[in-house]
PDB file of C-alpha atoms in Angstrom:
ATOM      1  CA  MET A1373      39.146 113.953 126.609  1.00  0.00           C
ATOM      2  CA  SER A1374      39.934 110.359 126.828  1.00  0.00           C
ATOM      3  CA  GLU A1375      36.721 109.406 125.163  1.00  0.00           C
ATOM      4  CA  VAL A1376      37.289 111.985 122.416  1.00  0.00           C
ATOM      5  CA  LEU A1377      40.798 110.764 121.789  1.00  0.00           C
ATOM      6  CA  LYS A1378      39.640 107.194 121.743  1.00  0.00           C
ATOM      7  CA  GLU A1379      37.031 107.967 119.126  1.00  0.00           C
ATOM      8  CA  VAL A1380      39.584 109.910 117.000  1.00  0.00           C
ATOM      9  CA  VAL A1381      42.032 107.005 117.149  1.00  0.00           C
ATOM     10  CA  GLU A1382      39.385 104.481 116.134  1.00  0.00           C
ATOM     11  CA  THR A1383      38.305 106.713 113.273  1.00  0.00           C
ATOM     12  CA  ALA A1384      41.867 107.164 112.107  1.00  0.00           C
ATOM     13  CA  ALA A1385      42.459 103.398 112.309  1.00  0.00           C
ATOM     14  CA  ARG A1386      39.391 102.654 110.253  1.00  0.00           C
ATOM     15  CA  GLU A1387      40.382 105.119 107.624  1.00  0.00           C
ATOM     16  CA  SER A1388      43.979 103.830 107.468  1.00  0.00           C
ATOM     17  CA  VAL A1389      42.801 100.234 106.948  1.00  0.00           C
ATOM     18  CA  GLY A1390      39.894 100.841 104.484  1.00  0.00           C
ATOM     19  CA  THR A1391      41.494 103.374 102.193  1.00  0.00           C
ATOM     20  CA  PRO A1392      44.273 101.169 100.537  1.00  0.00           C
ATOM     21  CA  ALA A1393      41.825  98.303  99.902  1.00  0.00           C
ATOM     22  CA  ALA A1394      39.201 100.483  98.254  1.00  0.00           C
ATOM     23  CA  ALA A1395      41.567 102.327  95.911  1.00  0.00           C
ATOM     24  CA  PRO A1396      42.775  99.390  93.748  1.00  0.00           C
ATOM     25  CA  GLU A1397      39.231  97.892  93.398  1.00  0.00           C
ATOM     26  CA  ALA A1398      37.729 101.054  91.988  1.00  0.00           C
ATOM     27  CA  ALA A1399      38.988 100.587  88.470  1.00  0.00           C
ATOM     28  CA  PRO A1400      37.862  96.958  88.061  1.00  0.00           C
ATOM     29  CA  ALA A1401      34.462  97.828  89.423  1.00  0.00           C
ATOM     30  CA  GLU A1402      34.032 100.580  86.932  1.00  0.00           C
ATOM     31  CA  LEU A1403      35.215  98.435  84.093  1.00  0.00           C
ATOM     32  CA  ALA A1404      32.819  95.716  85.176  1.00  0.00           C
ATOM     33  CA  GLN A1405      29.970  98.169  85.171  1.00  0.00           C
ATOM     34  CA  GLU A1406      30.947  99.380  81.660  1.00  0.00           C
ATOM     35  CA  THR A1407      31.448  95.902  80.075  1.00  0.00           C
ATOM     36  CA  ALA A1408      28.612  94.070  81.795  1.00  0.00           C
ATOM     37  CA  PRO A1409      25.852  95.447  79.576  1.00  0.00           C
ATOM     38  CA  GLU A1410      27.651  94.286  76.403  1.00  0.00           C
ATOM     39  CA  ALA A1411      28.111  90.693  77.704  1.00  0.00           C
ATOM     40  CA  VAL A1412      24.508  90.541  78.821  1.00  0.00           C
ATOM     41  CA  SER A1413      23.314  91.860  75.476  1.00  0.00           C
ATOM     42  CA  GLU A1414      25.102  89.022  73.510  1.00  0.00           C
ATOM     43  CA  GLU A1415      23.673  86.131  75.556  1.00  0.00           C
ATOM     44  CA  PRO A1416      20.032  86.821  74.692  1.00  0.00           C
ATOM     45  CA  VAL A1417      20.971  86.796  70.982  1.00  0.00           C
ATOM     46  CA  LYS A1418      22.580  83.385  71.274  1.00  0.00           C
ATOM     47  CA  GLU A1419      19.669  82.015  73.227  1.00  0.00           C
ATOM     48  CA  ALA A1420      17.236  83.336  70.628  1.00  0.00           C
ATOM     49  CA  ALA A1421      19.216  81.692  67.852  1.00  0.00           C
ATOM     50  CA  THR A1422      19.223  78.341  69.609  1.00  0.00           C
ATOM     51  CA  GLU A1423      15.502  78.625  70.251  1.00  0.00           C
ATOM     52  CA  THR A1424      14.647  79.399  66.582  1.00  0.00           C
ATOM     53  CA  ALA A1425      16.770  76.549  65.173  1.00  0.00           C
ATOM     54  CA  PRO A1426      14.764  73.701  66.772  1.00  0.00           C
ATOM     55  CA  ALA A1427      11.576  75.380  65.704  1.00  0.00           C
ATOM     56  CA  GLU A1428      12.675  75.483  62.064  1.00  0.00           C
ATOM     57  CA  SER A1429      13.869  71.842  62.115  1.00  0.00           C
ATOM     58  CA  ALA A1430      10.562  70.757  63.651  1.00  0.00           C
ATOM     59  CA  GLN A1431       8.640  72.552  60.901  1.00  0.00           C
ATOM     60  CA  GLU A1432      10.767  70.882  58.207  1.00  0.00           C
ATOM     61  CA  ALA A1433      10.264  67.431  59.786  1.00  0.00           C
ATOM     62  CA  ALA A1434       6.519  68.015  59.938  1.00  0.00           C
ATOM     63  CA  ALA A1435       6.493  69.060  56.275  1.00  0.00           C
ATOM     64  CA  ASP A1436       8.476  65.957  55.272  1.00  0.00           C
ATOM     65  CA  SER A1437       6.181  63.627  57.170  1.00  0.00           C
ATOM     66  CA  ALA A1438       3.154  65.277  55.585  1.00  0.00           C
ATOM     67  CA  SER A1439       4.622  64.832  52.088  1.00  0.00           C
ATOM     68  CA  GLU A1440       5.398  61.182  52.828  1.00  0.00           C
ATOM     69  CA  LYS A1441       1.841  60.575  53.952  1.00  0.00           C
ATOM     70  CA  SER A1442       0.363  62.279  50.929  1.00  0.00           C
ATOM     71  CA  ALA A1443       2.636  60.548  48.356  1.00  0.00           C
ATOM     72  CA  PRO A1444       1.388  57.078  47.106  1.00  0.00           C
ATOM     73  CA  VAL A1445       3.391  54.120  48.407  1.00  0.00           C
ATOM     74  CA  LYS A1446       4.727  51.781  45.642  1.00  0.00           C
ATOM     75  CA  ALA A1447       4.592  48.051  46.440  1.00  0.00           C
ATOM     76  CA  GLU A1448       7.875  46.234  45.962  1.00  0.00           C
ATOM     77  CA  PRO A1449       7.748  43.312  43.449  1.00  0.00           C
ATOM     78  CA  VAL A1450       7.717  39.875  45.068  1.00  0.00           C
ATOM     79  CA  GLU A1451      10.126  37.332  43.522  1.00  0.00           C
ATOM     80  CA  SER A1452       8.707  33.886  42.831  1.00  0.00           C
ATOM     81  CA  MET A1453      10.519  30.534  42.760  1.00  0.00           C
ATOM     82  CA  ALA A1454      10.343  30.593  38.957  1.00  0.00           C
ATOM     83  CA  ASP A1455      12.206  33.916  38.883  1.00  0.00           C
ATOM     84  CA  TYR A1456      14.788  32.509  41.254  1.00  0.00           C
ATOM     85  CA  ALA A1457      15.219  29.392  39.109  1.00  0.00           C
ATOM     86  CA  LYS A1458      15.695  31.485  35.960  1.00  0.00           C
ATOM     87  CA  GLU A1459      18.260  33.653  37.675  1.00  0.00           C
ATOM     88  CA  LEU A1460      20.109  30.618  38.970  1.00  0.00           C
ATOM     89  CA  GLU A1461      20.085  28.958  35.546  1.00  0.00           C
ATOM     90  CA  ALA A1462      21.429  32.106  33.931  1.00  0.00           C
ATOM     91  CA  SER A1463      24.200  32.227  36.514  1.00  0.00           C
ATOM     92  CA  TYR A1464      25.172  28.627  35.828  1.00  0.00           C
ATOM     93  CA  LYS A1465      25.127  29.254  32.092  1.00  0.00           C
ATOM     94  CA  ALA A1466      27.360  32.291  32.445  1.00  0.00           C
ATOM     95  CA  PHE A1467      29.719  30.327  34.669  1.00  0.00           C
ATOM     96  CA  ASP A1468      29.934  27.475  32.162  1.00  0.00           C
ATOM     97  CA  GLU A1469      30.642  29.871  29.312  1.00  0.00           C
ATOM     98  CA  ARG A1470      33.426  31.538  31.274  1.00  0.00           C
ATOM     99  CA  HIS A1471      34.744  28.162  32.335  1.00  0.00           C
ATOM    100  CA  PHE A1472      34.986  26.776  28.813  1.00  0.00           C
ATOM    101  CA  GLU A1473      36.358  30.007  27.416  1.00  0.00           C
ATOM    102  CA  GLN A1474      38.993  30.639  30.046  1.00  0.00           C
ATOM    103  CA  VAL A1475      39.992  27.161  31.219  1.00  0.00           C
ATOM    104  CA  PRO A1476      42.199  25.438  28.645  1.00  0.00           C
ATOM    105  CA  GLU A1477      41.776  21.766  27.873  1.00  0.00           C
ATOM    106  CA  GLU A1478      43.540  19.543  30.330  1.00  0.00           C
ATOM    107  CA  GLU A1479      46.942  18.512  29.161  1.00  0.00           C
ATOM    108  CA  GLY A1480      49.122  15.667  30.256  1.00  0.00           C
ATOM    109  CA  PRO A1481      49.681  11.961  29.684  1.00  0.00           C
ATOM    110  CA  GLU A1482      46.073  10.993  30.449  1.00  0.00           C
ATOM    111  CA  ALA A1483      44.671  13.634  28.091  1.00  0.00           C
ATOM    112  CA  GLU A1484      46.927  12.295  25.344  1.00  0.00           C
ATOM    113  CA  LYS A1485      45.599   8.771  25.961  1.00  0.00           C
ATOM    114  CA  TRP A1486      41.992   9.927  25.563  1.00  0.00           C
ATOM    115  CA  ALA A1487      42.922  11.791  22.390  1.00  0.00           C
ATOM    116  CA  GLU A1488      44.464   8.605  20.981  1.00  0.00           C
ATOM    117  CA  LEU A1489      41.338   6.628  21.886  1.00  0.00           C
ATOM    118  CA  ARG A1490      39.122   9.141  20.086  1.00  0.00           C
ATOM    119  CA  GLN A1491      41.298   8.797  17.011  1.00  0.00           C
ATOM    120  CA  MET A1492      41.075   5.003  17.262  1.00  0.00           C
ATOM    121  CA  MET A1493      37.289   5.234  17.362  1.00  0.00           C
ATOM    122  CA  GLU A1494      37.229   7.407  14.240  1.00  0.00           C
ATOM    123  CA  ASP A1495      39.633   5.086  12.410  1.00  0.00           C
ATOM    124  CA  LYS A1496      37.901   1.916  13.715  1.00  0.00           C
ATOM    125  CA  THR A1497      41.233   0.632  14.948  1.00  0.00           C
ATOM    126  CA  VAL A1498      41.102  -2.947  16.249  1.00  0.00           C
ATOM    127  CA  ILE A1499      42.563  -3.437  19.746  1.00  0.00           C
ATOM    128  CA  LYS A1500      43.364  -6.774  21.382  1.00  0.00           C
ATOM    129  CA  VAL A1501      42.452  -6.768  25.088  1.00  0.00           C
ATOM    130  CA  LYS A1502      42.272  -9.261  27.918  1.00  0.00           C
ATOM    131  CA  ILE A1503      39.024  -9.584  29.850  1.00  0.00           C
ATOM    132  CA  LYS A1504      39.698  -8.803  33.529  1.00  0.00           C
ATOM    133  CA  GLU A1505      36.371  -9.152  35.308  1.00  0.00           C
ATOM    134  CA  ALA A1506      32.720 -10.053  34.785  1.00  0.00           C
ATOM    135  CA  VAL A1507      30.321  -7.427  36.104  1.00  0.00           C
ATOM    136  CA  LYS A1508      26.622  -6.722  35.801  1.00  0.00           C
ATOM    137  CA  ALA A1509      25.563  -6.652  32.140  1.00  0.00           C
ATOM    138  CA  GLY A1510      29.079  -7.040  30.782  1.00  0.00           C
ATOM    139  CA  VAL A1511      32.812  -7.395  31.347  1.00  0.00           C
ATOM    140  CA  THR A1512      35.668  -4.984  32.035  1.00  0.00           C
ATOM    141  CA  THR A1513      39.165  -4.629  30.644  1.00  0.00           C
ATOM    142  CA  TYR A1514      41.918  -2.005  30.363  1.00  0.00           C
ATOM    143  CA  VAL A1515      43.309  -0.065  27.429  1.00  0.00           C
ATOM    144  CA  ASP A1516      46.589   1.691  28.239  1.00  0.00           C
ATOM    145  CA  ASP A1517      45.717   1.727  31.970  1.00  0.00           C
ATOM    146  CA  ILE A1518      42.247   3.169  31.290  1.00  0.00           C
ATOM    147  CA  GLN A1519      39.348   0.986  32.403  1.00  0.00           C
ATOM    148  CA  ALA A1520      36.887   0.020  29.676  1.00  0.00           C
ATOM    149  CA  PHE A1521      33.484  -1.676  29.638  1.00  0.00           C
ATOM    150  CA  ILE A1522      32.204  -4.220  27.110  1.00  0.00           C
ATOM    151  CA  PRO A1523      28.413  -4.783  27.279  1.00  0.00           C
ATOM    152  CA  ALA A1524      27.252  -8.393  27.091  1.00  0.00           C
ATOM    153  CA  SER A1525      25.535  -7.680  23.769  1.00  0.00           C
ATOM    154  CA  GLN A1526      28.822  -6.390  22.330  1.00  0.00           C
ATOM    155  CA  ILE A1527      31.055  -9.314  23.281  1.00  0.00           C
ATOM    156  CA  SER A1528      30.154 -11.587  20.363  1.00  0.00           C
ATOM    157  CA  THR A1529      27.751 -12.059  17.484  1.00  0.00           C
ATOM    158  CA  GLN A1530      26.458 -15.101  19.364  1.00  0.00           C
ATOM    159  CA  TYR A1531      24.411 -15.034  22.544  1.00  0.00           C
ATOM    160  CA  VAL A1532      26.610 -14.962  25.663  1.00  0.00           C
ATOM    161  CA  GLU A1533      25.075 -17.001  28.460  1.00  0.00           C
ATOM    162  CA  LYS A1534      27.856 -16.924  31.074  1.00  0.00           C
ATOM    163  CA  LEU A1535      29.978 -13.797  31.325  1.00  0.00           C
ATOM    164  CA  GLU A1536      32.411 -15.569  33.669  1.00  0.00           C
ATOM    165  CA  ASP A1537      33.510 -17.833  30.791  1.00  0.00           C
ATOM    166  CA  TRP A1538      35.110 -14.833  29.090  1.00  0.00           C
ATOM    167  CA  VAL A1539      37.311 -13.778  32.019  1.00  0.00           C
ATOM    168  CA  GLY A1540      40.987 -14.242  31.125  1.00  0.00           C
ATOM    169  CA  LYS A1541      40.304 -14.551  27.389  1.00  0.00           C
ATOM    170  CA  TYR A1542      41.650 -12.207  24.721  1.00  0.00           C
ATOM    171  CA  LEU A1543      39.218 -10.356  22.509  1.00  0.00           C
ATOM    172  CA  GLU A1544      39.611  -8.076  19.517  1.00  0.00           C
ATOM    173  CA  VAL A1545      37.549  -4.924  19.976  1.00  0.00           C
ATOM    174  CA  VAL A1546      37.063  -1.386  18.699  1.00  0.00           C
ATOM    175  CA  PRO A1547      36.117   1.717  20.731  1.00  0.00           C
ATOM    176  CA  ILE A1548      32.477   2.728  20.238  1.00  0.00           C
ATOM    177  CA  THR A1549      32.207   5.349  23.032  1.00  0.00           C
ATOM    178  CA  VAL A1550      35.023   7.637  24.171  1.00  0.00           C
ATOM    179  CA  ASP A1551      34.083  10.327  26.722  1.00  0.00           C
ATOM    180  CA  SER A1552      37.046  11.866  28.523  1.00  0.00           C
ATOM    181  CA  GLU A1553      34.901  14.162  30.705  1.00  0.00           C
ATOM    182  CA  LYS A1554      32.865  11.300  32.158  1.00  0.00           C
ATOM    183  CA  LYS A1555      35.826   8.903  31.978  1.00  0.00           C
ATOM    184  CA  ARG A1556      33.708   6.495  29.942  1.00  0.00           C
ATOM    185  CA  LEU A1557      35.267   4.037  27.493  1.00  0.00           C
ATOM    186  CA  VAL A1558      33.036   1.420  25.841  1.00  0.00           C
ATOM    187  CA  LEU A1559      34.371  -1.289  23.518  1.00  0.00           C
ATOM    188  CA  SER A1560      32.754  -3.769  21.131  1.00  0.00           C
ATOM    189  CA  GLY A1561      33.910  -7.179  19.984  1.00  0.00           C
ATOM    190  CA  ARG A1562      30.695  -7.809  18.074  1.00  0.00           C
ATOM    191  CA  VAL A1563      31.531  -5.095  15.534  1.00  0.00           C
ATOM    192  CA  VAL A1564      34.889  -6.714  14.798  1.00  0.00           C
ATOM    193  CA  GLN A1565      33.382 -10.193  14.471  1.00  0.00           C
ATOM    194  CA  LYS A1566      30.611  -8.993  12.158  1.00  0.00           C
ATOM    195  CA  GLU A1567      33.137  -7.339   9.880  1.00  0.00           C
ATOM    196  CA  LYS A1568      35.227 -10.499   9.832  1.00  0.00           C
ATOM    197  CA  GLU A1569      32.217 -12.689   9.083  1.00  0.00           C
ATOM    198  CA  ALA A1570      31.118 -10.363   6.306  1.00  0.00           C
ATOM    199  CA  ALA A1571      34.596 -10.437   4.762  1.00  0.00           C
ATOM    200  CA  GLU A1572      34.741 -14.243   5.014  1.00  0.00           C
ATOM    201  CA  LYS A1573      31.294 -14.596   3.485  1.00  0.00           C
ATOM    202  CA  ALA A1574      32.253 -12.320   0.600  1.00  0.00           C
ATOM    203  CA  ALA A1575      35.348 -14.435  -0.037  1.00  0.00           C
ATOM    204  CA  LYS A1576      33.316 -17.663   0.028  1.00  0.00           C
ATOM    205  CA  LEU A1577      30.677 -16.218  -2.267  1.00  0.00           C
ATOM    206  CA  ALA A1578      33.403 -15.212  -4.683  1.00  0.00           C
ATOM    207  CA  SER A1579      34.454 -18.873  -4.884  1.00  0.00           C
ATOM    208  CA  VAL A1580      30.957 -19.994  -5.893  1.00  0.00           C
ATOM    209  CA  LYS A1581      30.465 -19.666  -9.639  1.00  0.00           C
ATOM    210  CA  ALA A1582      27.369 -20.169 -11.725  1.00  0.00           C
ATOM    211  CA  GLY A1583      27.412 -23.631 -13.346  1.00  0.00           C
ATOM    212  CA  SER A1584      29.487 -25.219 -10.587  1.00  0.00           C
ATOM    213  CA  VAL A1585      28.391 -28.556  -9.173  1.00  0.00           C
ATOM    214  CA  LEU A1586      28.793 -28.654  -5.389  1.00  0.00           C
ATOM    215  CA  GLU A1587      28.057 -30.877  -2.437  1.00  0.00           C
ATOM    216  CA  GLY A1588      25.994 -29.794   0.518  1.00  0.00           C
ATOM    217  CA  GLU A1589      23.594 -30.677   3.305  1.00  0.00           C
ATOM    218  CA  VAL A1590      19.901 -29.934   3.705  1.00  0.00           C
ATOM    219  CA  GLU A1591      19.750 -27.300   6.439  1.00  0.00           C
ATOM    220  CA  SER A1592      15.993 -26.670   6.630  1.00  0.00           C
ATOM    221  CA  LEU A1593      12.774 -27.323   4.707  1.00  0.00           C
ATOM    222  CA  LYS A1594      10.176 -24.718   3.779  1.00  0.00           C
ATOM    223  CA  ASP A1595       6.960 -24.816   1.750  1.00  0.00           C
ATOM    224  CA  TYR A1596       8.704 -23.033  -1.111  1.00  0.00           C
ATOM    225  CA  GLY A1597      11.936 -25.075  -1.078  1.00  0.00           C
ATOM    226  CA  ALA A1598      14.968 -26.185   0.906  1.00  0.00           C
ATOM    227  CA  PHE A1599      18.038 -24.354   2.178  1.00  0.00           C
ATOM    228  CA  ILE A1600      21.266 -26.178   1.374  1.00  0.00           C
ATOM    229  CA  LYS A1601      24.455 -25.458   3.316  1.00  0.00           C
ATOM    230  CA  LEU A1602      27.231 -25.940   0.831  1.00  0.00           C
ATOM    231  CA  ASP A1603      30.647 -27.305   1.750  1.00  0.00           C
ATOM    232  CA  ALA A1604      32.041 -23.962   0.605  1.00  0.00           C
ATOM    233  CA  GLY A1605      30.598 -22.451   3.773  1.00  0.00           C
ATOM    234  CA  VAL A1606      27.633 -20.564   2.327  1.00  0.00           C
ATOM    235  CA  THR A1607      23.939 -21.399   2.079  1.00  0.00           C
ATOM    236  CA  GLY A1608      21.829 -21.456  -1.061  1.00  0.00           C
ATOM    237  CA  LEU A1609      18.154 -21.933  -1.860  1.00  0.00           C
ATOM    238  CA  LEU A1610      16.891 -24.992  -3.679  1.00  0.00           C
ATOM    239  CA  HIS A1611      13.442 -23.958  -4.898  1.00  0.00           C
ATOM    240  CA  VAL A1612      10.693 -26.576  -4.876  1.00  0.00           C
ATOM    241  CA  SER A1613      10.457 -26.352  -8.642  1.00  0.00           C
ATOM    242  CA  GLN A1614      14.181 -27.207  -8.939  1.00  0.00           C
ATOM    243  CA  ILE A1615      14.142 -30.351  -6.798  1.00  0.00           C
ATOM    244  CA  SER A1616      12.939 -32.732  -9.495  1.00  0.00           C
ATOM    245  CA  ARG A1617      11.497 -32.839 -12.960  1.00  0.00           C
ATOM    246  CA  GLN A1618       8.459 -34.396 -11.378  1.00  0.00           C
ATOM    247  CA  ARG A1619       5.847 -32.041  -9.951  1.00  0.00           C
ATOM    248  CA  ILE A1620       5.762 -32.111  -6.136  1.00  0.00           C
ATOM    249  CA  LYS A1621       3.832 -30.067  -3.603  1.00  0.00           C
ATOM    250  CA  HIS A1622       6.389 -30.032  -0.789  1.00  0.00           C
ATOM    251  CA  PRO A1623      10.181 -30.510  -0.586  1.00  0.00           C
ATOM    252  CA  GLY A1624       9.662 -33.046   2.219  1.00  0.00           C
ATOM    253  CA  VAL A1625       8.453 -35.591  -0.334  1.00  0.00           C
ATOM    254  CA  VAL A1626      12.012 -35.953  -1.620  1.00  0.00           C
ATOM    255  CA  LEU A1627      14.297 -34.364   1.004  1.00  0.00           C
ATOM    256  CA  LYS A1628      14.854 -34.368   4.760  1.00  0.00           C
ATOM    257  CA  GLU A1629      17.000 -32.237   7.047  1.00  0.00           C
ATOM    258  CA  GLY A1630      20.595 -33.423   7.295  1.00  0.00           C
ATOM    259  CA  GLN A1631      20.485 -35.253   3.977  1.00  0.00           C
ATOM    260  CA  ARG A1632      23.525 -34.944   1.708  1.00  0.00           C
ATOM    261  CA  VAL A1633      22.749 -33.748  -1.823  1.00  0.00           C
ATOM    262  CA  THR A1634      24.517 -32.722  -4.987  1.00  0.00           C
ATOM    263  CA  VAL A1635      23.349 -29.491  -6.577  1.00  0.00           C
ATOM    264  CA  LYS A1636      24.200 -27.221  -9.451  1.00  0.00           C
ATOM    265  CA  VAL A1637      24.655 -23.464  -9.010  1.00  0.00           C
ATOM    266  CA  LEU A1638      22.214 -21.615 -11.223  1.00  0.00           C
ATOM    267  CA  GLY A1639      23.370 -18.130 -10.265  1.00  0.00           C
ATOM    268  CA  VAL A1640      24.714 -15.783  -7.583  1.00  0.00           C
ATOM    269  CA  ASN A1641      22.891 -12.465  -7.224  1.00  0.00           C
ATOM    270  CA  GLU A1642      23.281  -9.987  -4.328  1.00  0.00           C
ATOM    271  CA  ASN A1643      24.690 -12.635  -1.981  1.00  0.00           C
ATOM    272  CA  LYS A1644      21.862 -15.031  -2.871  1.00  0.00           C
ATOM    273  CA  ILE A1645      22.716 -18.407  -4.354  1.00  0.00           C
ATOM    274  CA  SER A1646      20.161 -20.264  -6.482  1.00  0.00           C
ATOM    275  CA  LEU A1647      20.579 -24.080  -6.642  1.00  0.00           C
ATOM    276  CA  SER A1648      19.045 -26.900  -8.649  1.00  0.00           C
ATOM    277  CA  MET A1649      18.878 -30.681  -8.474  1.00  0.00           C
ATOM    278  CA  ARG A1650      16.631 -30.860 -11.478  1.00  0.00           C
ATOM    279  CA  ALA A1651      19.375 -29.563 -13.751  1.00  0.00           C
ATOM    280  CA  LEU A1652      21.497 -32.644 -12.961  1.00  0.00           C
ATOM    281  CA  GLU A1653      18.877 -35.175 -14.061  1.00  0.00           C
ATOM    282  CA  ALA A1654      19.451 -36.919 -17.406  1.00  0.00           C
ATOM    283  CA  GLU A1655      17.717 -35.317 -20.305  1.00  0.00           C
ATOM    284  CA  ASP A1656      16.343 -38.629 -21.506  1.00  0.00           C
ATOM    285  CA  GLU A1657      14.393 -39.404 -18.302  1.00  0.00           C
ATOM    286  CA  PRO A1658      10.589 -39.301 -18.617  1.00  0.00           C
ATOM    287  CA  ARG A1659       9.092 -35.847 -18.105  1.00  0.00           C
ATOM    288  CA  GLU A1660       5.483 -36.683 -17.415  1.00  0.00           C
ATOM    289  CA  GLU A1661       4.057 -34.586 -14.630  1.00  0.00           C
ATOM    290  CA  VAL A1662       2.924 -36.447 -11.525  1.00  0.00           C
ATOM    291  CA  VAL A1663       1.368 -34.841  -8.460  1.00  0.00           C
ATOM    292  CA  PHE A1664       2.798 -36.098  -5.150  1.00  0.00           C
ATOM    293  CA  ASP A1665       0.931 -35.721  -1.884  1.00  0.00           C
ATOM    294  CA  TYR A1666       3.293 -34.903   1.002  1.00  0.00           C
ATOM    295  CA  LYS A1667       2.715 -36.427   4.418  1.00  0.00           C
ATOM    296  CA  GLU A1668       4.928 -36.018   7.473  1.00  0.00           C
ATOM    297  CA  SER A1669       6.404 -39.518   7.819  1.00  0.00           C
ATOM    298  CA  GLY A1670       9.978 -38.736   8.738  1.00  0.00           C
ATOM    299  CA  GLN A1671      11.282 -40.526   5.609  1.00  0.00           C
ATOM    300  CA  ALA A1672      12.479 -39.134   2.323  1.00  0.00           C
ATOM    301  CA  THR A1673      14.314 -40.512  -0.693  1.00  0.00           C
ATOM    302  CA  THR A1674      15.588 -39.315  -4.023  1.00  0.00           C
ATOM    303  CA  GLY A1675      15.212 -42.623  -5.893  1.00  0.00           C
ATOM    304  CA  LEU A1676      12.847 -42.333  -8.832  1.00  0.00           C
ATOM    305  CA  GLY A1677      11.524 -45.927  -8.315  1.00  0.00           C
ATOM    306  CA  ALA A1678      10.620 -45.156  -4.731  1.00  0.00           C
ATOM    307  CA  LEU A1679       8.901 -41.963  -5.806  1.00  0.00           C
ATOM    308  CA  LEU A1680       6.756 -43.763  -8.381  1.00  0.00           C
ATOM    309  CA  LYS A1681       5.938 -46.686  -6.108  1.00  0.00           C
ATOM    310  CA  GLY A1682       2.295 -46.878  -5.165  1.00  0.00           C
ATOM    311  CA  ILE A1683       1.215 -44.224  -7.642  1.00  0.00           C
ATOM    312  CA  LYS A1684      -1.566 -45.069 -10.044  1.00  0.00           C
ATOM    313  CA  LEU A1685      -1.212 -43.567 -13.472  1.00  0.00           C
TER     314      LEU A1685
END
């Protein structure tokens, strides 16, 4: 009996413990069995989709690579230094055009000074300046605080041997080059002096009238005559045929350089003065033609007796 009771008690204990735990888990187990097939059925679909996608992309990549291999490859043009130079030149040209179009001319006191200098150059305005310094090939000075250069050849009408001799002296000049961009101002005193000399010569020539009897000095002798520097400040030509009524081969027979003579003005034509000594000889003097041989002796005379001495007729 005891063993039977013991077995009944153990059975009843097992049933009392196992029954409450099994009852609440029945429903979830059933639901799990019902829903599990649906969840399992969706996962293979997703896996299939992910497997087909890489396959399609691989096929497309293979097709693209095949088309790239089959298509002809175009060579890119190679730029030369000439092309680069042309491009650079075009860029500079475009920049300059924009610069000159957009940037207005510089204004201010210095710009006004350069504008005045340009106007002076056009009007040939004479400026009096003081030479500041002797430099290579010329001298420097200042015009309204702007440095100017006077080339050695433009200082005077005469040859300038020592530029240092002009430092500190005043000189009348005119602008011959005015460049505001390069800050270059070049002056000339030679132009002013030439204009003055031309004006003076014109005034002196105006004082010389045909028929006038003037004094002068033999400046030089030539085969065709002698040049006489008149006291009026101009030079005239005494032709060999106008030296004497006697026939001579060379002016040196009668004249020598530095000799004082009296001449008559035959005419003034285009700044050329024609002179004559023959026209002053007395009309009643003998006119026979005598040929004189000229020899360089360093002596000359205008006396008729001396001319006829030693000549056999």
